Amino acid sequence: MDHPRIRDLAISGTGFVFDPHTGSTFTANETGLEILRALGEGLEAEAIVARLCARFEVDAAEAERDLGEFLLVLRRDELIEAKP
């Protein structure tokens, strides 16, 4: 997945996120931060789910659900493109 706006975000280790394109800020929990980092690296959904499972010791179903919910928020806030 290529998400140029995600790569431009300024992300602190405490979860504070700044979008230089809009000046907007928001906070993300540890799961959200991991997803943002993975998206910034260009990882696909399957690899992100695997990373969440390993990092947070959750099963694939929970990781997929977390990823899906966070992607909806990112789409709503136009940080990633909406699905065609």
mmCIF file of C-alpha atoms in Angstrom:
data_model
loop_
_atom_site.group_PDB
_atom_site.id
_atom_site.type_symbol
_atom_site.label_atom_id
_atom_site.label_comp_id
_atom_site.label_asym_id
_atom_site.label_seq_id
_atom_site.Cartn_x
_atom_site.Cartn_y
_atom_site.Cartn_z
ATOM 1 C CA MET A 1 0.000 0.000 0.000
ATOM 2 C CA ASP A 2 1.342 3.409 -0.847
ATOM 3 C CA HIS A 3 0.091 6.241 1.346
ATOM 4 C CA PRO A 4 2.174 9.384 0.807
ATOM 5 C CA ARG A 5 0.232 11.449 3.358
ATOM 6 C CA ILE A 6 0.888 8.835 6.028
ATOM 7 C CA ARG A 7 4.626 9.076 5.367
ATOM 8 C CA ASP A 8 4.418 12.862 5.862
ATOM 9 C CA LEU A 9 2.836 12.654 9.313
ATOM 10 C CA ALA A 10 4.924 13.711 12.283
ATOM 11 C CA ILE A 11 4.409 10.994 14.875
ATOM 12 C CA SER A 12 5.685 11.181 18.441
ATOM 13 C CA GLY A 13 6.344 8.140 20.560
ATOM 14 C CA THR A 14 3.568 9.226 22.910
ATOM 15 C CA GLY A 15 0.891 9.041 20.227
ATOM 16 C CA PHE A 16 0.658 12.681 19.192
ATOM 17 C CA VAL A 17 0.275 12.910 15.409
ATOM 18 C CA PHE A 18 0.569 16.063 13.288
ATOM 19 C CA ASP A 19 -0.572 16.275 9.659
ATOM 20 C CA PRO A 20 1.544 18.973 7.973
ATOM 21 C CA HIS A 21 -0.833 19.121 4.997
ATOM 22 C CA THR A 22 -3.780 20.351 7.050
ATOM 23 C CA GLY A 23 -2.291 21.397 10.377
ATOM 24 C CA SER A 24 -4.560 18.871 12.090
ATOM 25 C CA THR A 25 -3.438 16.919 15.114
ATOM 26 C CA PHE A 26 -4.747 13.793 16.752
ATOM 27 C CA THR A 27 -3.635 11.118 19.148
ATOM 28 C CA ALA A 28 -3.324 7.411 18.517
ATOM 29 C CA ASN A 29 -2.937 4.525 20.910
ATOM 30 C CA GLU A 30 -0.121 1.967 20.583
ATOM 31 C CA THR A 31 -2.064 -0.094 18.058
ATOM 32 C CA GLY A 32 -2.790 2.962 15.938
ATOM 33 C CA LEU A 33 0.850 4.034 16.060
ATOM 34 C CA GLU A 34 1.968 0.590 14.919
ATOM 35 C CA ILE A 35 -0.518 0.691 12.038
ATOM 36 C CA LEU A 36 0.629 4.182 11.021
ATOM 37 C CA ARG A 37 4.274 3.057 11.045
ATOM 38 C CA ALA A 38 3.446 -0.025 8.996
ATOM 39 C CA LEU A 39 1.453 1.993 6.460
ATOM 40 C CA GLY A 40 4.325 4.460 6.229
ATOM 41 C CA GLU A 41 6.608 1.539 5.388
ATOM 42 C CA GLY A 42 4.224 0.507 2.607
ATOM 43 C CA LEU A 43 3.166 -2.788 4.182
ATOM 44 C CA GLU A 44 0.087 -4.579 2.907
ATOM 45 C CA ALA A 45 -2.818 -5.484 5.192
ATOM 46 C CA GLU A 46 -1.694 -9.100 5.670
ATOM 47 C CA ALA A 47 1.759 -8.006 6.847
ATOM 48 C CA ILE A 48 0.249 -5.383 9.149
ATOM 49 C CA VAL A 49 -2.021 -7.991 10.735
ATOM 50 C CA ALA A 50 0.977 -10.286 11.279
ATOM 51 C CA ARG A 51 2.911 -7.421 12.885
ATOM 52 C CA LEU A 52 -0.007 -6.585 15.197
ATOM 53 C CA CYS A 53 -0.335 -10.235 16.222
ATOM 54 C CA ALA A 54 3.356 -10.453 17.076
ATOM 55 C CA ARG A 55 3.634 -7.078 18.784
ATOM 56 C CA PHE A 56 0.480 -7.228 20.890
ATOM 57 C CA GLU A 57 -0.015 -10.988 21.243
ATOM 58 C CA VAL A 58 -3.535 -10.913 19.776
ATOM 59 C CA ASP A 59 -5.133 -13.335 17.357
ATOM 60 C CA ALA A 60 -5.528 -12.566 13.659
ATOM 61 C CA ALA A 61 -9.255 -11.848 13.956
ATOM 62 C CA GLU A 62 -8.691 -9.139 16.562
ATOM 63 C CA ALA A 63 -5.786 -7.642 14.615
ATOM 64 C CA GLU A 64 -7.861 -7.571 11.403
ATOM 65 C CA ARG A 65 -10.719 -5.876 13.246
ATOM 66 C CA ASP A 66 -8.389 -3.264 14.764
ATOM 67 C CA LEU A 67 -6.782 -2.606 11.392
ATOM 68 C CA GLY A 68 -10.154 -2.305 9.645
ATOM 69 C CA GLU A 69 -11.517 0.130 12.223
ATOM 70 C CA PHE A 70 -8.392 2.293 12.115
ATOM 71 C CA LEU A 71 -8.397 2.353 8.307
ATOM 72 C CA LEU A 72 -11.994 3.603 8.396
ATOM 73 C CA VAL A 73 -10.885 6.514 10.607
ATOM 74 C CA LEU A 74 -7.950 7.288 8.294
ATOM 75 C CA ARG A 75 -10.258 7.249 5.260
ATOM 76 C CA ARG A 76 -12.803 9.457 7.021
ATOM 77 C CA ASP A 77 -10.066 11.954 7.819
ATOM 78 C CA GLU A 78 -8.779 11.665 4.238
ATOM 79 C CA LEU A 79 -5.333 10.494 5.302
ATOM 80 C CA ILE A 80 -5.670 7.533 2.953
ATOM 81 C CA GLU A 81 -7.769 7.146 -0.160
ATOM 82 C CA ALA A 82 -11.239 5.703 0.084
ATOM 83 C CA LYS A 83 -11.718 2.257 -1.357
ATOM 84 C CA PRO A 84 -12.814 2.381 -5.004
#
